[in-house]
PDB file of C-alpha atoms in Angstrom:
ATOM      1  CA  MET A   1      53.188  20.530   7.948  1.00  0.00           C
ATOM      2  CA  ALA A   2      49.530  21.527   7.941  1.00  0.00           C
ATOM      3  CA  ILE A   3      48.050  24.328  10.007  1.00  0.00           C
ATOM      4  CA  VAL A   4      44.274  24.256  10.247  1.00  0.00           C
ATOM      5  CA  GLY A   5      42.922  27.722  10.994  1.00  0.00           C
ATOM      6  CA  ALA A   6      44.309  31.196  10.334  1.00  0.00           C
ATOM      7  CA  GLY A   7      43.459  33.137  13.452  1.00  0.00           C
ATOM      8  CA  PRO A   8      46.282  34.682  15.477  1.00  0.00           C
ATOM      9  CA  ALA A   9      47.479  31.225  16.589  1.00  0.00           C
ATOM     10  CA  GLY A  10      47.545  29.794  13.075  1.00  0.00           C
ATOM     11  CA  LEU A  11      49.169  32.877  11.565  1.00  0.00           C
ATOM     12  CA  SER A  12      51.851  32.921  14.242  1.00  0.00           C
ATOM     13  CA  ALA A  13      52.456  29.207  13.719  1.00  0.00           C
ATOM     14  CA  ALA A  14      52.852  29.802   9.978  1.00  0.00           C
ATOM     15  CA  LEU A  15      55.372  32.559  10.651  1.00  0.00           C
ATOM     16  CA  TYR A  16      57.498  30.410  12.953  1.00  0.00           C
ATOM     17  CA  ALA A  17      57.307  27.337  10.727  1.00  0.00           C
ATOM     18  CA  GLY A  18      58.127  29.389   7.642  1.00  0.00           C
ATOM     19  CA  ARG A  19      61.139  30.970   9.289  1.00  0.00           C
ATOM     20  CA  ARG A  20      62.414  27.451   9.998  1.00  0.00           C
ATOM     21  CA  LYS A  21      62.054  26.718   6.249  1.00  0.00           C
ATOM     22  CA  ALA A  22      59.413  24.058   6.863  1.00  0.00           C
ATOM     23  CA  ARG A  23      57.031  23.584   3.952  1.00  0.00           C
ATOM     24  CA  THR A  24      53.745  24.728   5.478  1.00  0.00           C
ATOM     25  CA  VAL A  25      50.152  24.835   4.249  1.00  0.00           C
ATOM     26  CA  VAL A  26      47.607  26.944   6.142  1.00  0.00           C
ATOM     27  CA  PHE A  27      43.934  26.048   5.696  1.00  0.00           C
ATOM     28  CA  GLU A  28      41.263  28.685   6.355  1.00  0.00           C
ATOM     29  CA  GLU A  29      37.753  28.640   4.904  1.00  0.00           C
ATOM     30  CA  LYS A  30      36.919  32.190   6.027  1.00  0.00           C
ATOM     31  CA  MET A  31      38.855  35.425   6.281  1.00  0.00           C
ATOM     32  CA  ALA A  32      42.205  35.089   8.054  1.00  0.00           C
ATOM     33  CA  GLY A  33      42.205  36.675  11.500  1.00  0.00           C
ATOM     34  CA  GLY A  34      39.725  34.675  13.564  1.00  0.00           C
ATOM     35  CA  SER A  35      38.603  36.581  16.649  1.00  0.00           C
ATOM     36  CA  MET A  36      40.571  39.644  15.554  1.00  0.00           C
ATOM     37  CA  ASN A  37      38.050  40.215  12.776  1.00  0.00           C
ATOM     38  CA  VAL A  38      35.294  40.936  15.303  1.00  0.00           C
ATOM     39  CA  THR A  39      37.421  43.227  17.461  1.00  0.00           C
ATOM     40  CA  PRO A  40      37.111  46.803  16.157  1.00  0.00           C
ATOM     41  CA  VAL A  41      39.963  48.224  18.221  1.00  0.00           C
ATOM     42  CA  ILE A  42      42.874  46.348  19.837  1.00  0.00           C
ATOM     43  CA  GLU A  43      44.776  48.281  22.493  1.00  0.00           C
ATOM     44  CA  ASN A  44      46.715  45.554  24.307  1.00  0.00           C
ATOM     45  CA  TYR A  45      48.880  44.078  21.560  1.00  0.00           C
ATOM     46  CA  PRO A  46      52.560  45.032  21.967  1.00  0.00           C
ATOM     47  CA  GLY A  47      53.875  47.546  19.456  1.00  0.00           C
ATOM     48  CA  PHE A  48      50.500  49.141  18.747  1.00  0.00           C
ATOM     49  CA  LYS A  49      48.919  51.781  20.945  1.00  0.00           C
ATOM     50  CA  SER A  50      45.737  51.114  18.998  1.00  0.00           C
ATOM     51  CA  VAL A  51      45.073  49.006  15.907  1.00  0.00           C
ATOM     52  CA  GLY A  52      41.977  47.680  14.177  1.00  0.00           C
ATOM     53  CA  GLY A  53      41.482  43.937  14.361  1.00  0.00           C
ATOM     54  CA  LEU A  54      41.070  43.625  10.597  1.00  0.00           C
ATOM     55  CA  GLU A  55      44.265  45.604  10.015  1.00  0.00           C
ATOM     56  CA  LEU A  56      46.293  43.481  12.436  1.00  0.00           C
ATOM     57  CA  ALA A  57      44.974  40.280  10.840  1.00  0.00           C
ATOM     58  CA  LYS A  58      45.883  41.567   7.373  1.00  0.00           C
ATOM     59  CA  ARG A  59      49.432  42.390   8.474  1.00  0.00           C
ATOM     60  CA  MET A  60      49.885  38.980  10.108  1.00  0.00           C
ATOM     61  CA  ARG A  61      48.757  37.116   6.985  1.00  0.00           C
ATOM     62  CA  GLU A  62      50.933  39.235   4.702  1.00  0.00           C
ATOM     63  CA  GLN A  63      53.932  38.599   6.933  1.00  0.00           C
ATOM     64  CA  ALA A  64      53.376  34.830   6.873  1.00  0.00           C
ATOM     65  CA  GLU A  65      52.693  34.798   3.114  1.00  0.00           C
ATOM     66  CA  SER A  66      55.951  36.619   2.455  1.00  0.00           C
ATOM     67  CA  LEU A  67      57.843  33.478   3.468  1.00  0.00           C
ATOM     68  CA  GLU A  68      58.617  31.247   0.487  1.00  0.00           C
ATOM     69  CA  THR A  69      57.717  27.956   2.197  1.00  0.00           C
ATOM     70  CA  VAL A  70      54.274  29.070   3.432  1.00  0.00           C
ATOM     71  CA  GLU A  71      51.150  28.563   1.333  1.00  0.00           C
ATOM     72  CA  PHE A  72      47.526  29.464   2.136  1.00  0.00           C
ATOM     73  CA  VAL A  73      44.648  27.279   0.971  1.00  0.00           C
ATOM     74  CA  ASP A  74      41.294  29.018   1.411  1.00  0.00           C
ATOM     75  CA  LYS A  75      39.283  25.860   2.004  1.00  0.00           C
ATOM     76  CA  GLU A  76      37.608  24.103   4.916  1.00  0.00           C
ATOM     77  CA  VAL A  77      39.184  20.933   6.273  1.00  0.00           C
ATOM     78  CA  VAL A  78      36.340  18.498   6.935  1.00  0.00           C
ATOM     79  CA  ASP A  79      38.240  15.327   7.807  1.00  0.00           C
ATOM     80  CA  ALA A  80      41.617  14.243   9.114  1.00  0.00           C
ATOM     81  CA  SER A  81      43.149  10.826   9.696  1.00  0.00           C
ATOM     82  CA  GLY A  82      46.431   8.971  10.013  1.00  0.00           C
ATOM     83  CA  SER A  83      49.231   9.045  12.542  1.00  0.00           C
ATOM     84  CA  PHE A  84      52.674  10.569  12.890  1.00  0.00           C
ATOM     85  CA  PRO A  85      54.383  11.148  10.485  1.00  0.00           C
ATOM     86  CA  ALA A  86      51.741  10.344   7.841  1.00  0.00           C
ATOM     87  CA  PHE A  87      48.558  12.365   8.202  1.00  0.00           C
ATOM     88  CA  SER A  88      45.835  12.976   5.633  1.00  0.00           C
ATOM     89  CA  LEU A  89      43.494  15.976   5.483  1.00  0.00           C
ATOM     90  CA  LYS A  90      40.447  16.265   3.263  1.00  0.00           C
ATOM     91  CA  THR A  91      38.853  19.580   2.261  1.00  0.00           C
ATOM     92  CA  ALA A  92      35.172  20.255   1.615  1.00  0.00           C
ATOM     93  CA  ASP A  93      35.663  20.006  -2.159  1.00  0.00           C
ATOM     94  CA  GLY A  94      37.162  16.522  -1.864  1.00  0.00           C
ATOM     95  CA  GLN A  95      40.847  17.396  -2.195  1.00  0.00           C
ATOM     96  CA  GLU A  96      43.287  15.416  -0.081  1.00  0.00           C
ATOM     97  CA  PHE A  97      46.514  16.735   1.423  1.00  0.00           C
ATOM     98  CA  LYS A  98      49.342  14.885   3.172  1.00  0.00           C
ATOM     99  CA  ALA A  99      51.265  16.218   6.157  1.00  0.00           C
ATOM    100  CA  LYS A 100      53.917  14.948   8.542  1.00  0.00           C
ATOM    101  CA  ALA A 101      52.584  17.049  11.429  1.00  0.00           C
ATOM    102  CA  ILE A 102      49.410  19.007  12.127  1.00  0.00           C
ATOM    103  CA  ILE A 103      48.798  22.162  14.126  1.00  0.00           C
ATOM    104  CA  LEU A 104      45.149  22.664  15.051  1.00  0.00           C
ATOM    105  CA  ALA A 105      44.320  26.352  15.375  1.00  0.00           C
ATOM    106  CA  THR A 106      40.624  25.840  14.707  1.00  0.00           C
ATOM    107  CA  GLY A 107      39.467  28.307  17.347  1.00  0.00           C
ATOM    108  CA  ALA A 108      35.964  28.457  18.709  1.00  0.00           C
ATOM    109  CA  GLU A 109      32.524  29.221  17.280  1.00  0.00           C
ATOM    110  CA  TYR A 110      29.998  31.752  18.511  1.00  0.00           C
ATOM    111  CA  ARG A 111      27.554  30.334  21.030  1.00  0.00           C
ATOM    112  CA  LYS A 112      24.011  30.688  19.716  1.00  0.00           C
ATOM    113  CA  ILE A 113      21.374  32.690  21.563  1.00  0.00           C
ATOM    114  CA  GLY A 114      19.160  29.601  21.812  1.00  0.00           C
ATOM    115  CA  VAL A 115      15.715  31.210  22.119  1.00  0.00           C
ATOM    116  CA  PRO A 116      12.645  31.111  19.832  1.00  0.00           C
ATOM    117  CA  GLY A 117      13.301  33.279  16.785  1.00  0.00           C
ATOM    118  CA  GLY A 118      17.072  33.198  17.274  1.00  0.00           C
ATOM    119  CA  LYS A 119      17.791  30.766  14.461  1.00  0.00           C
ATOM    120  CA  GLU A 120      14.927  31.910  12.245  1.00  0.00           C
ATOM    121  CA  PHE A 121      16.146  35.511  12.179  1.00  0.00           C
ATOM    122  CA  GLU A 122      19.866  34.851  11.600  1.00  0.00           C
ATOM    123  CA  GLY A 123      20.806  37.138   8.740  1.00  0.00           C
ATOM    124  CA  ARG A 124      17.573  39.052   9.200  1.00  0.00           C
ATOM    125  CA  GLY A 125      18.474  40.996  12.309  1.00  0.00           C
ATOM    126  CA  VAL A 126      20.194  38.416  14.529  1.00  0.00           C
ATOM    127  CA  VAL A 127      23.933  39.010  14.157  1.00  0.00           C
ATOM    128  CA  TYR A 128      27.021  37.180  15.439  1.00  0.00           C
ATOM    129  CA  CYS A 129      29.707  39.142  13.565  1.00  0.00           C
ATOM    130  CA  ALA A 130      29.419  42.809  14.453  1.00  0.00           C
ATOM    131  CA  THR A 131      32.361  43.833  12.275  1.00  0.00           C
ATOM    132  CA  CYS A 132      30.608  42.281   9.292  1.00  0.00           C
ATOM    133  CA  ASP A 133      27.106  43.676   9.789  1.00  0.00           C
ATOM    134  CA  ALA A 134      27.275  46.754  12.058  1.00  0.00           C
ATOM    135  CA  PRO A 135      27.115  49.208   9.102  1.00  0.00           C
ATOM    136  CA  LEU A 136      23.702  47.790   8.162  1.00  0.00           C
ATOM    137  CA  PHE A 137      22.218  49.128  11.407  1.00  0.00           C
ATOM    138  CA  GLU A 138      23.307  52.740  11.182  1.00  0.00           C
ATOM    139  CA  GLY A 139      20.676  55.005  12.727  1.00  0.00           C
ATOM    140  CA  LYS A 140      18.706  52.069  14.148  1.00  0.00           C
ATOM    141  CA  ALA A 141      18.035  50.772  17.651  1.00  0.00           C
ATOM    142  CA  VAL A 142      19.885  47.552  18.469  1.00  0.00           C
ATOM    143  CA  ALA A 143      20.471  45.207  21.395  1.00  0.00           C
ATOM    144  CA  VAL A 144      23.773  43.573  22.310  1.00  0.00           C
ATOM    145  CA  VAL A 145      23.430  40.374  24.350  1.00  0.00           C
ATOM    146  CA  GLY A 146      26.376  39.475  26.595  1.00  0.00           C
ATOM    147  CA  GLY A 147      28.641  40.745  29.336  1.00  0.00           C
ATOM    148  CA  GLY A 148      32.197  39.895  28.275  1.00  0.00           C
ATOM    149  CA  ASN A 149      34.867  41.896  26.467  1.00  0.00           C
ATOM    150  CA  ASN A 150      33.515  41.012  23.027  1.00  0.00           C
ATOM    151  CA  ALA A 151      30.024  42.153  23.973  1.00  0.00           C
ATOM    152  CA  LEU A 152      31.296  45.475  25.309  1.00  0.00           C
ATOM    153  CA  ASN A 153      33.499  46.024  22.261  1.00  0.00           C
ATOM    154  CA  THR A 154      30.518  45.284  20.026  1.00  0.00           C
ATOM    155  CA  ALA A 155      28.352  47.765  21.921  1.00  0.00           C
ATOM    156  CA  LEU A 156      31.059  50.432  21.719  1.00  0.00           C
ATOM    157  CA  MET A 157      31.402  49.979  17.980  1.00  0.00           C
ATOM    158  CA  LEU A 158      27.648  50.131  17.435  1.00  0.00           C
ATOM    159  CA  ALA A 159      27.295  53.217  19.629  1.00  0.00           C
ATOM    160  CA  ASP A 160      29.243  55.213  17.057  1.00  0.00           C
ATOM    161  CA  THR A 161      26.592  54.758  14.362  1.00  0.00           C
ATOM    162  CA  ALA A 162      23.401  53.286  15.853  1.00  0.00           C
ATOM    163  CA  LYS A 163      20.538  55.414  17.129  1.00  0.00           C
ATOM    164  CA  LYS A 164      20.316  53.475  20.395  1.00  0.00           C
ATOM    165  CA  VAL A 165      22.238  50.548  21.884  1.00  0.00           C
ATOM    166  CA  PHE A 166      20.817  48.361  24.665  1.00  0.00           C
ATOM    167  CA  LEU A 167      23.358  46.155  26.427  1.00  0.00           C
ATOM    168  CA  VAL A 168      21.410  43.134  27.681  1.00  0.00           C
ATOM    169  CA  HIS A 169      23.161  41.096  30.362  1.00  0.00           C
ATOM    170  CA  ARG A 170      21.761  38.350  32.573  1.00  0.00           C
ATOM    171  CA  ARG A 171      23.723  39.490  35.628  1.00  0.00           C
ATOM    172  CA  GLU A 172      24.474  42.664  37.544  1.00  0.00           C
ATOM    173  CA  GLU A 173      28.252  42.356  37.218  1.00  0.00           C
ATOM    174  CA  PHE A 174      30.313  42.100  34.055  1.00  0.00           C
ATOM    175  CA  ARG A 175      33.057  39.706  33.004  1.00  0.00           C
ATOM    176  CA  ALA A 176      34.408  42.449  30.771  1.00  0.00           C
ATOM    177  CA  GLY A 177      37.214  44.757  31.807  1.00  0.00           C
ATOM    178  CA  GLN A 178      36.106  47.780  33.808  1.00  0.00           C
ATOM    179  CA  VAL A 179      37.748  50.117  31.289  1.00  0.00           C
ATOM    180  CA  LEU A 180      35.304  48.955  28.616  1.00  0.00           C
ATOM    181  CA  VAL A 181      32.325  49.195  30.962  1.00  0.00           C
ATOM    182  CA  ASP A 182      33.231  52.760  31.949  1.00  0.00           C
ATOM    183  CA  ARG A 183      33.794  53.755  28.337  1.00  0.00           C
ATOM    184  CA  LEU A 184      30.392  52.435  27.295  1.00  0.00           C
ATOM    185  CA  ARG A 185      28.622  54.194  30.166  1.00  0.00           C
ATOM    186  CA  LYS A 186      29.935  57.506  28.872  1.00  0.00           C
ATOM    187  CA  LYS A 187      28.238  57.045  25.515  1.00  0.00           C
ATOM    188  CA  GLY A 188      25.092  59.117  25.269  1.00  0.00           C
ATOM    189  CA  ASN A 189      23.039  56.622  23.281  1.00  0.00           C
ATOM    190  CA  THR A 190      23.507  53.455  25.349  1.00  0.00           C
ATOM    191  CA  GLU A 191      21.408  51.830  28.045  1.00  0.00           C
ATOM    192  CA  PHE A 192      22.342  48.937  30.350  1.00  0.00           C
ATOM    193  CA  VAL A 193      19.586  46.336  30.717  1.00  0.00           C
ATOM    194  CA  LEU A 194      20.852  44.150  33.562  1.00  0.00           C
ATOM    195  CA  ASN A 195      19.502  40.992  35.217  1.00  0.00           C
ATOM    196  CA  ALA A 196      17.770  40.401  31.904  1.00  0.00           C
ATOM    197  CA  VAL A 197      17.445  36.929  30.364  1.00  0.00           C
ATOM    198  CA  PRO A 198      16.483  36.915  26.640  1.00  0.00           C
ATOM    199  CA  THR A 199      13.467  34.724  25.960  1.00  0.00           C
ATOM    200  CA  LYS A 200      12.436  35.434  22.373  1.00  0.00           C
ATOM    201  CA  VAL A 201      13.448  37.288  19.217  1.00  0.00           C
ATOM    202  CA  ILE A 202      10.395  38.981  17.755  1.00  0.00           C
ATOM    203  CA  GLY A 203       9.682  39.911  14.154  1.00  0.00           C
ATOM    204  CA  LYS A 204       7.932  39.132  10.894  1.00  0.00           C
ATOM    205  CA  LYS A 205      10.247  39.353   7.915  1.00  0.00           C
ATOM    206  CA  MET A 206      12.915  41.107   9.966  1.00  0.00           C
ATOM    207  CA  VAL A 207      13.663  41.531  13.675  1.00  0.00           C
ATOM    208  CA  SER A 208      11.461  44.065  15.405  1.00  0.00           C
ATOM    209  CA  GLY A 209      12.127  43.324  19.067  1.00  0.00           C
ATOM    210  CA  LEU A 210      13.819  41.312  21.787  1.00  0.00           C
ATOM    211  CA  GLU A 211      11.739  39.871  24.612  1.00  0.00           C
ATOM    212  CA  TYR A 212      13.452  39.265  27.951  1.00  0.00           C
ATOM    213  CA  GLU A 213      12.619  38.236  31.498  1.00  0.00           C
ATOM    214  CA  ASP A 214      13.699  40.235  34.516  1.00  0.00           C
ATOM    215  CA  ALA A 215      15.711  37.722  36.577  1.00  0.00           C
ATOM    216  CA  ARG A 216      14.513  39.301  39.847  1.00  0.00           C
ATOM    217  CA  THR A 217      10.825  39.990  39.230  1.00  0.00           C
ATOM    218  CA  LYS A 218      10.225  37.381  36.457  1.00  0.00           C
ATOM    219  CA  GLU A 219       8.392  40.093  34.543  1.00  0.00           C
ATOM    220  CA  LYS A 220       8.484  39.836  30.744  1.00  0.00           C
ATOM    221  CA  LYS A 221       9.512  42.975  28.868  1.00  0.00           C
ATOM    222  CA  THR A 222      10.292  43.850  25.257  1.00  0.00           C
ATOM    223  CA  LEU A 223      12.903  46.083  23.684  1.00  0.00           C
ATOM    224  CA  GLU A 224      11.940  47.565  20.322  1.00  0.00           C
ATOM    225  CA  VAL A 225      15.068  46.931  18.254  1.00  0.00           C
ATOM    226  CA  GLU A 226      15.868  46.078  14.651  1.00  0.00           C
ATOM    227  CA  GLY A 227      19.049  44.206  15.415  1.00  0.00           C
ATOM    228  CA  VAL A 228      20.153  41.683  18.050  1.00  0.00           C
ATOM    229  CA  PHE A 229      23.924  41.297  18.278  1.00  0.00           C
ATOM    230  CA  VAL A 230      24.773  38.114  20.186  1.00  0.00           C
ATOM    231  CA  SER A 231      28.060  37.857  22.097  1.00  0.00           C
ATOM    232  CA  ILE A 232      27.652  35.184  24.783  1.00  0.00           C
ATOM    233  CA  GLY A 233      30.767  33.114  24.479  1.00  0.00           C
ATOM    234  CA  VAL A 234      32.163  30.410  22.280  1.00  0.00           C
ATOM    235  CA  THR A 235      32.296  26.653  21.739  1.00  0.00           C
ATOM    236  CA  PRO A 236      35.663  25.095  20.784  1.00  0.00           C
ATOM    237  CA  VAL A 237      35.953  23.611  17.296  1.00  0.00           C
ATOM    238  CA  SER A 238      37.634  20.365  18.281  1.00  0.00           C
ATOM    239  CA  GLU A 239      36.094  17.714  16.004  1.00  0.00           C
ATOM    240  CA  LEU A 240      39.284  17.269  13.971  1.00  0.00           C
ATOM    241  CA  ALA A 241      41.261  16.777  17.167  1.00  0.00           C
ATOM    242  CA  LYS A 242      38.942  13.973  18.200  1.00  0.00           C
ATOM    243  CA  LYS A 243      39.233  12.325  14.778  1.00  0.00           C
ATOM    244  CA  LEU A 244      43.010  12.356  15.146  1.00  0.00           C
ATOM    245  CA  GLY A 245      42.801  10.728  18.569  1.00  0.00           C
ATOM    246  CA  ALA A 246      43.676  13.790  20.667  1.00  0.00           C
ATOM    247  CA  GLU A 247      42.028  13.981  24.073  1.00  0.00           C
ATOM    248  CA  VAL A 248      39.664  16.843  24.942  1.00  0.00           C
ATOM    249  CA  THR A 249      38.338  18.202  28.232  1.00  0.00           C
ATOM    250  CA  GLU A 250      34.757  17.820  29.435  1.00  0.00           C
ATOM    251  CA  ASN A 251      34.093  21.175  27.735  1.00  0.00           C
ATOM    252  CA  ASN A 252      35.613  19.909  24.474  1.00  0.00           C
ATOM    253  CA  TYR A 253      38.806  21.984  24.623  1.00  0.00           C
ATOM    254  CA  VAL A 254      41.854  20.181  23.258  1.00  0.00           C
ATOM    255  CA  LYS A 255      44.241  19.019  25.972  1.00  0.00           C
ATOM    256  CA  THR A 256      47.797  20.245  25.405  1.00  0.00           C
ATOM    257  CA  ASP A 257      51.132  20.346  27.151  1.00  0.00           C
ATOM    258  CA  LEU A 258      51.495  24.050  27.911  1.00  0.00           C
ATOM    259  CA  ARG A 259      55.277  23.922  27.338  1.00  0.00           C
ATOM    260  CA  THR A 260      55.111  22.340  23.868  1.00  0.00           C
ATOM    261  CA  CYS A 261      51.471  22.697  22.734  1.00  0.00           C
ATOM    262  CA  ALA A 262      51.554  18.970  21.922  1.00  0.00           C
ATOM    263  CA  THR A 263      48.268  17.097  22.195  1.00  0.00           C
ATOM    264  CA  THR A 264      47.951  13.515  23.394  1.00  0.00           C
ATOM    265  CA  ALA A 265      48.157  12.388  19.745  1.00  0.00           C
ATOM    266  CA  LYS A 266      51.770  12.247  18.569  1.00  0.00           C
ATOM    267  CA  GLY A 267      52.540  14.749  15.826  1.00  0.00           C
ATOM    268  CA  VAL A 268      49.376  16.743  16.488  1.00  0.00           C
ATOM    269  CA  PHE A 269      49.711  20.135  18.145  1.00  0.00           C
ATOM    270  CA  ALA A 270      47.065  22.691  19.125  1.00  0.00           C
ATOM    271  CA  ALA A 271      47.120  26.431  19.762  1.00  0.00           C
ATOM    272  CA  GLY A 272      44.734  29.293  20.431  1.00  0.00           C
ATOM    273  CA  ASP A 273      41.114  29.320  21.538  1.00  0.00           C
ATOM    274  CA  VAL A 274      40.580  25.619  20.793  1.00  0.00           C
ATOM    275  CA  THR A 275      42.819  24.835  23.794  1.00  0.00           C
ATOM    276  CA  GLY A 276      40.758  26.901  26.248  1.00  0.00           C
ATOM    277  CA  TRP A 277      43.808  28.782  27.460  1.00  0.00           C
ATOM    278  CA  TRP A 278      43.791  32.540  28.100  1.00  0.00           C
ATOM    279  CA  ARG A 279      41.610  33.955  25.285  1.00  0.00           C
ATOM    280  CA  GLN A 280      43.866  36.827  24.255  1.00  0.00           C
ATOM    281  CA  ILE A 281      45.562  37.498  20.924  1.00  0.00           C
ATOM    282  CA  ILE A 282      49.000  37.633  22.507  1.00  0.00           C
ATOM    283  CA  ALA A 283      48.424  34.232  24.139  1.00  0.00           C
ATOM    284  CA  ALA A 284      47.235  32.668  20.874  1.00  0.00           C
ATOM    285  CA  CYS A 285      50.294  34.040  19.065  1.00  0.00           C
ATOM    286  CA  ALA A 286      52.591  32.648  21.740  1.00  0.00           C
ATOM    287  CA  GLN A 287      50.986  29.222  21.518  1.00  0.00           C
ATOM    288  CA  GLY A 288      51.211  29.286  17.727  1.00  0.00           C
ATOM    289  CA  GLY A 289      54.941  29.952  17.892  1.00  0.00           C
ATOM    290  CA  VAL A 290      55.481  27.231  20.488  1.00  0.00           C
ATOM    291  CA  ALA A 291      53.407  24.712  18.520  1.00  0.00           C
ATOM    292  CA  ALA A 292      55.241  25.388  15.246  1.00  0.00           C
ATOM    293  CA  THR A 293      58.688  25.235  16.836  1.00  0.00           C
ATOM    294  CA  ASN A 294      57.961  21.877  18.436  1.00  0.00           C
ATOM    295  CA  ALA A 295      56.172  20.499  15.382  1.00  0.00           C
ATOM    296  CA  VAL A 296      59.186  21.281  13.187  1.00  0.00           C
ATOM    297  CA  GLU A 297      61.511  19.619  15.707  1.00  0.00           C
ATOM    298  CA  ALA A 298      59.292  16.541  15.907  1.00  0.00           C
ATOM    299  CA  VAL A 299      59.397  16.099  12.125  1.00  0.00           C
ATOM    300  CA  ARG A 300      63.124  16.726  11.775  1.00  0.00           C
ATOM    301  CA  GLN A 301      64.009  14.299  14.557  1.00  0.00           C
ATOM    302  CA  LYS A 302      61.907  11.545  13.004  1.00  0.00           C
TER     303      LYS A 302
END
């Protein structure tokens, strides 16, 4: 079988498929781990009081790779076709792979900031992966845009090394857990900028500021920062699902049977963030295990 994506859902699926002795290929164009790679500290995964996201991802991949029937292919899948039990997947370099069943663990992509300067300054101060780029902003003033758990985790990580961290959120209340909010408030170098709607990223060669509008007064203000870390949600990566004939919701999440993780396309299963279910590592792992178990059964009963 083919597993597309090596986040927690894909890695768990590989583990369960491999333990059933199913020949399994896992495709991942980036670093294995998915959302775990942008989570500096994980404190709600069973068995670990506290563990780094990168460390947990590394352990999951090593565990899956230790199984003799599991193989990782570090390439992007750009096309998929066929029907059960004869699917075809094509990678970006033109290679073609055959599979009897497919598990889509393609996750979700970062939602872009969508203001003037946002796209132009990507890689020059506008950041979507804090784990990747946070060290570049040591001793500098930065802004974090967002109000969910990822935004708060990003701000907490940056607060350890940055000179100043502004948390910019368009509302008064947070979607993030209160524990994270309280922890960030205790940091001495952070400032909450609430009811603030970003309107423009400012700079010449590099970012030098973030303009925002006060949602109450409509007054325009500017924060002098050298980095803008964007954490405002995700968009599901469901194009392959559509190509395979699987139905998606109005928000483009793949529709699945929660008990089996089967999509509406026979032989195609989905797990993790691409399904729009509870966006937690433990949930993605559970779905990956369910998807793999049922995919193996579907193939063996054919």
